[in-house]
CSV table of C-alpha atoms and ligand atoms in Angstrom, one decimal:
chain,number,residue,atom,x,y,z
L,1,UNK,CA,-39.5,-2.7,6.0
L,2,UNK,CA,-39.9,-4.4,2.7
L,3,UNK,CA,-36.1,-3.8,1.8
L,4,UNK,CA,-36.3,-6.2,-1.4
L,5,UNK,CA,-39.4,-3.6,-2.9
L,6,UNK,CA,-36.9,-0.7,-2.9
L,7,UNK,CA,-35.7,0.9,-5.8
L,8,UNK,CA,-32.1,1.8,-6.3
L,9,UNK,CA,-33.6,5.2,-6.4
L,10,UNK,CA,-35.2,4.7,-3.6
L,11,UNK,CA,-31.7,3.2,-1.5
L,12,UNK,CA,-29.8,6.0,-2.0
L,13,UNK,CA,-33.1,8.4,-1.2
L,14,UNK,CA,-32.8,6.6,2.2
L,15,UNK,CA,-29.1,7.0,2.5
L,16,UNK,CA,-29.2,10.7,2.2
L,17,UNK,CA,-32.0,10.9,4.6
L,18,UNK,CA,-29.8,9.2,7.4
L,19,UNK,CA,-26.9,10.5,6.8
L,20,UNK,CA,-29.0,14.0,7.2
L,21,UNK,CA,-30.5,12.6,10.2
L,22,UNK,CA,-26.4,11.4,11.5
L,23,UNK,CA,-25.6,14.6,10.9
L,24,UNK,CA,-28.6,16.0,13.0
L,25,UNK,CA,-27.0,13.7,15.9
L,26,UNK,CA,-29.9,11.8,16.5
L,27,UNK,CA,-29.6,9.2,18.6
L,28,UNK,CA,-29.6,6.0,16.0
L,29,UNK,CA,-27.5,3.2,16.8
L,30,UNK,CA,-24.7,1.2,15.3
L,31,UNK,CA,-27.0,-0.8,12.9
L,32,UNK,CA,-29.2,2.4,11.3
L,33,UNK,CA,-25.5,4.0,10.7
L,34,UNK,CA,-24.7,1.1,8.4
L,35,UNK,CA,-28.3,1.6,6.9
L,36,UNK,CA,-27.2,3.0,4.0
L,37,UNK,CA,-25.2,-0.3,2.8
L,38,UNK,CA,-28.4,-1.2,1.9
L,39,UNK,CA,-27.9,0.1,-1.7
L,40,UNK,CA,-25.0,-3.0,-1.8
L,41,UNK,CA,-27.0,-4.7,0.2
L,42,UNK,CA,-30.1,-4.4,-3.0
L,43,UNK,CA,-27.9,-5.6,-5.4
L,44,UNK,CA,-26.4,-3.2,-7.9
L,45,UNK,CA,-22.6,-4.8,-7.7
L,46,UNK,CA,-21.2,-3.6,-11.7
L,47,UNK,CA,-23.7,0.0,-11.4
L,48,UNK,CA,-22.4,0.4,-7.8
L,49,UNK,CA,-19.0,0.3,-9.1
L,50,UNK,CA,-19.7,2.3,-11.6
L,51,UNK,CA,-21.5,5.3,-9.6
L,52,UNK,CA,-18.7,5.8,-6.7
L,53,UNK,CA,-20.7,4.1,-4.0
L,54,UNK,CA,-18.1,1.1,-4.1
L,55,UNK,CA,-14.9,1.8,-5.1
L,56,UNK,CA,-13.1,-0.9,-7.1
L,57,UNK,CA,-10.1,-1.8,-5.3
L,58,UNK,CA,-7.7,-4.6,-4.6
L,59,UNK,CA,-8.7,-7.3,-2.1
L,60,UNK,CA,-6.4,-7.3,0.4
L,61,UNK,CA,-4.6,-10.9,0.4
L,62,UNK,CA,-4.1,-11.4,3.6
L,63,UNK,CA,-3.3,-15.6,5.5
L,64,UNK,CA,-5.3,-18.6,4.9
L,65,UNK,CA,-4.3,-19.3,8.0
L,66,UNK,CA,-4.0,-22.9,10.3
L,67,UNK,CA,-7.9,-23.7,9.6
L,68,UNK,CA,-7.9,-24.2,6.0
L,69,UNK,CA,-9.6,-27.0,5.2
L,70,UNK,CA,-9.3,-28.4,1.5
L,71,UNK,CA,-12.6,-30.4,0.5
L,72,UNK,CA,-15.8,-27.4,1.1
L,73,UNK,CA,-19.3,-28.2,0.2
L,74,UNK,CA,-20.6,-26.2,-2.6
L,75,UNK,CA,-23.7,-25.1,-0.1
L,76,UNK,CA,-25.9,-21.6,0.3
L,77,UNK,CA,-26.0,-22.3,4.1
L,78,UNK,CA,-23.2,-23.5,5.7
L,79,UNK,CA,-24.4,-24.1,9.8
L,80,UNK,CA,-25.2,-27.3,10.0
L,81,UNK,CA,-27.4,-26.2,13.1
L,82,UNK,CA,-24.6,-24.3,15.0
L,83,UNK,CA,-26.6,-21.9,17.2
L,84,UNK,CA,-26.1,-18.3,16.6
L,85,UNK,CA,-27.2,-14.5,14.7
L,86,UNK,CA,-28.2,-15.1,11.0
L,87,UNK,CA,-26.3,-14.0,9.2
L,88,UNK,CA,-26.5,-13.7,5.4
L,89,UNK,CA,-23.4,-13.1,3.1
L,90,UNK,CA,-23.5,-11.2,-0.3
L,91,UNK,CA,-20.0,-11.5,-1.2
L,92,UNK,CA,-19.4,-9.9,-4.8
L,93,UNK,CA,-16.6,-10.5,-7.0
L,94,UNK,CA,-15.2,-7.9,-9.7
L,95,UNK,CA,-11.9,-8.2,-11.9
L,96,UNK,CA,-10.2,-5.4,-10.5
L,97,UNK,CA,-8.0,-4.5,-13.9
L,98,UNK,CA,-11.8,-3.0,-14.9
L,99,UNK,CA,-14.2,-3.5,-12.2
L,100,UNK,CA,-16.4,-6.1,-14.0
L,101,UNK,CA,-18.3,-8.9,-12.2
L,102,UNK,CA,-16.1,-12.5,-12.4
L,103,UNK,CA,-19.2,-15.3,-13.1
L,104,UNK,CA,-18.3,-19.1,-12.2
L,105,UNK,CA,-15.5,-17.8,-10.2
L,106,UNK,CA,-15.5,-20.3,-6.9
L,107,UNK,CA,-16.0,-18.3,-3.8
L,108,UNK,CA,-15.0,-20.3,-0.3
L,109,UNK,CA,-15.3,-18.9,3.3
L,110,UNK,CA,-14.5,-20.6,6.5
L,111,UNK,CA,-15.2,-18.8,10.1
L,112,UNK,CA,-15.5,-20.9,13.5
L,113,UNK,CA,-18.5,-21.0,15.5
L,114,UNK,CA,-20.3,-19.0,18.1
L,115,UNK,CA,-18.1,-20.8,20.4
L,116,UNK,CA,-14.2,-20.1,18.8
L,117,UNK,CA,-14.2,-23.3,17.3
L,118,UNK,CA,-13.7,-25.0,13.6
L,119,UNK,CA,-15.1,-27.3,12.0
L,120,UNK,CA,-12.5,-30.1,10.2
L,121,UNK,CA,-9.4,-30.2,12.1
L,122,UNK,CA,-7.6,-32.5,14.5
L,123,UNK,CA,-9.4,-35.6,13.5
L,124,UNK,CA,-12.8,-34.0,13.7
L,125,UNK,CA,-14.7,-34.7,10.5
L,126,UNK,CA,-17.5,-32.3,10.8
L,127,UNK,CA,-17.5,-29.1,8.0
L,128,UNK,CA,-19.6,-27.1,9.5
L,129,UNK,CA,-19.3,-23.6,8.5
L,130,UNK,CA,-17.5,-24.1,5.5
L,131,UNK,CA,-19.0,-23.9,2.2
L,132,UNK,CA,-18.2,-22.7,-1.3
L,133,UNK,CA,-20.6,-20.9,-4.0
L,134,UNK,CA,-20.3,-19.5,-7.7
L,135,UNK,CA,-20.7,-16.5,-8.6
L,136,UNK,CA,-23.5,-15.5,-11.1
L,137,UNK,CA,-23.7,-13.1,-13.7
L,138,UNK,CA,-23.5,-10.4,-11.8
L,139,UNK,CA,-20.5,-12.0,-10.0
L,140,UNK,CA,-22.4,-12.2,-6.6
L,141,UNK,CA,-22.0,-15.2,-4.3
L,142,UNK,CA,-24.2,-15.8,-1.4
L,143,UNK,CA,-24.1,-17.8,1.4
L,144,UNK,CA,-26.2,-17.9,4.7
L,145,UNK,CA,-24.2,-18.8,8.2
L,146,UNK,CA,-24.1,-17.3,11.2
L,147,UNK,CA,-22.0,-14.7,12.7
L,148,UNK,CA,-19.1,-15.6,13.9
L,149,UNK,CA,-17.4,-15.4,17.5
L,150,UNK,CA,-13.5,-15.1,18.3
L,151,UNK,CA,-10.8,-17.3,19.8
L,152,UNK,CA,-7.9,-16.2,21.3
L,153,UNK,CA,-5.1,-13.5,19.5
L,154,UNK,CA,-7.6,-12.9,16.8
L,155,UNK,CA,-10.3,-10.6,15.9
L,156,UNK,CA,-13.9,-11.5,14.7
L,157,UNK,CA,-13.4,-12.8,11.2
L,158,UNK,CA,-14.2,-14.9,8.6
L,159,UNK,CA,-11.4,-16.0,5.5
L,160,UNK,CA,-12.4,-16.3,2.1
L,161,UNK,CA,-10.3,-18.1,-0.9
L,162,UNK,CA,-11.7,-16.8,-4.3
L,163,UNK,CA,-10.7,-20.1,-6.7
L,164,UNK,CA,-11.2,-19.1,-10.8
L,165,UNK,CA,-10.4,-21.9,-13.5
L,166,UNK,CA,-8.4,-24.2,-10.7
L,167,UNK,CA,-5.6,-21.3,-9.4
L,168,UNK,CA,-6.3,-19.5,-6.4
L,169,UNK,CA,-6.8,-15.9,-7.3
L,170,UNK,CA,-7.6,-14.3,-3.8
L,171,UNK,CA,-7.0,-15.3,-0.5
L,172,UNK,CA,-8.6,-13.0,2.4
L,173,UNK,CA,-10.3,-12.9,5.3
L,174,UNK,CA,-13.1,-10.4,5.9
L,175,UNK,CA,-13.6,-8.5,9.6
L,176,UNK,CA,-17.0,-6.7,11.0
L,177,UNK,CA,-17.3,-3.6,12.3
L,178,UNK,CA,-16.7,-2.8,16.2
L,179,UNK,CA,-20.1,-2.0,17.3
L,180,UNK,CA,-21.7,-4.5,15.4
L,181,UNK,CA,-19.8,-7.2,17.0
L,182,UNK,CA,-20.4,-5.4,20.9
L,183,UNK,CA,-24.0,-5.6,19.6
L,184,UNK,CA,-24.3,-9.3,18.7
L,185,UNK,CA,-21.6,-10.5,21.2
L,186,UNK,CA,-24.4,-9.3,24.3
L,187,UNK,CA,-26.6,-11.7,23.2
L,188,UNK,CA,-27.0,-15.6,23.5
L,189,UNK,CA,-24.3,-17.7,23.2
L,190,UNK,CA,-21.9,-15.7,22.5
L,191,UNK,CA,-21.9,-13.6,25.6
L,192,UNK,CA,-21.1,-16.7,27.8
L,193,UNK,CA,-17.3,-15.6,26.6
L,194,UNK,CA,-17.3,-12.1,27.2
L,195,UNK,CA,-14.3,-10.0,26.7
L,196,UNK,CA,-12.9,-10.7,23.2
L,197,UNK,CA,-9.9,-10.0,23.2
L,198,UNK,CA,-7.9,-8.6,20.1
L,199,UNK,CA,-10.0,-6.3,18.7
L,200,UNK,CA,-9.9,-5.0,15.1
L,201,UNK,CA,-7.7,-2.2,16.1
L,202,UNK,CA,-4.8,-4.9,18.4
L,203,UNK,CA,-5.3,-7.2,15.3
L,204,UNK,CA,-1.2,-8.1,13.7
L,205,UNK,CA,-3.4,-9.7,10.3
L,206,UNK,CA,-6.5,-7.0,10.4
L,207,UNK,CA,-3.5,-4.2,10.8
L,208,UNK,CA,-2.5,-5.1,6.9
L,209,UNK,CA,-5.7,-4.2,4.6
L,210,UNK,CA,-8.0,-5.0,7.2
L,211,UNK,CA,-10.0,-2.3,7.4
L,212,UNK,CA,-10.5,-2.8,3.8
L,213,UNK,CA,-12.0,-5.8,4.0
L,214,UNK,CA,-14.5,-5.3,6.8
L,215,UNK,CA,-18.0,-6.2,5.9
L,216,UNK,CA,-20.7,-3.6,4.9
L,217,UNK,CA,-23.5,-4.3,7.8
L,218,UNK,CA,-27.2,-4.3,7.8
L,219,UNK,CA,-29.8,-5.7,10.6
L,220,UNK,CA,-32.6,-7.9,9.3
L,221,UNK,CA,-34.7,-8.2,12.2
L,222,UNK,CA,-32.6,-10.3,14.6
L,223,UNK,CA,-30.4,-11.2,11.6
L,224,UNK,CA,-27.4,-9.1,10.0
L,225,UNK,CA,-27.1,-9.6,5.6
L,226,UNK,CA,-23.2,-8.3,5.5
L,227,UNK,CA,-21.9,-7.3,1.7
L,228,UNK,CA,-18.6,-6.6,0.8
L,229,UNK,CA,-16.9,-6.3,-3.2
L,230,UNK,CA,-13.2,-8.4,-3.0
L,231,UNK,CA,-11.6,-6.9,-6.4
L,232,UNK,CA,-9.7,-9.6,-7.5
L,233,UNK,CA,-6.7,-10.4,-9.9
L,234,UNK,CA,-6.7,-13.5,-13.0
L,235,UNK,CA,-4.0,-15.1,-12.6
A,301,FE,FE1,-9.2,-17.9,11.6
């Protein structure tokens, strides 16, 4: 399916169709059920907010954790050759006061590799799976990465920090639907570390608003496209 050719009307129509199929009890997998979010991935951030398709809410503040490194590179592709299931991220930053996109915000992400390891810690100078992108006029920052692994004590997550005019205006974490993670983790190299623990519901940080910062995921062949709109307060 060529998603690039989808008009907004087409995407919404498809959403309705899928909803009908889901209600009819069809044998759709979790990935297909998440497909309606293609409407968001297709890129109408502010319009989606205006239409109510995206609710403009304050992204929950969550700890940056122990693995923040202060000098991540400005780059879209942060993989540095790390193996894993390809994941593109479309992160939209809007002003929570009016739901309008914020242009020129620096969006930073960092996460662990498929084996649960972060770069740039304990004397390591590698910077894999860390990067910064500036939002465009639509408030959108794009990244190319891999689906994160997990490490003991935390559910699957990506850290994010939004900088505006030299100030940090948001520190948060992005989460994944459990069914998608389960499917991804059946594949190598994730399958080498089974029995991830905790899952979302058992994670003490996720419990503090994590559901509202869960990525919308759409399958793209062997890869996934994730998107979310983050409402932030200008400081
Ligand atoms: Fe972490």
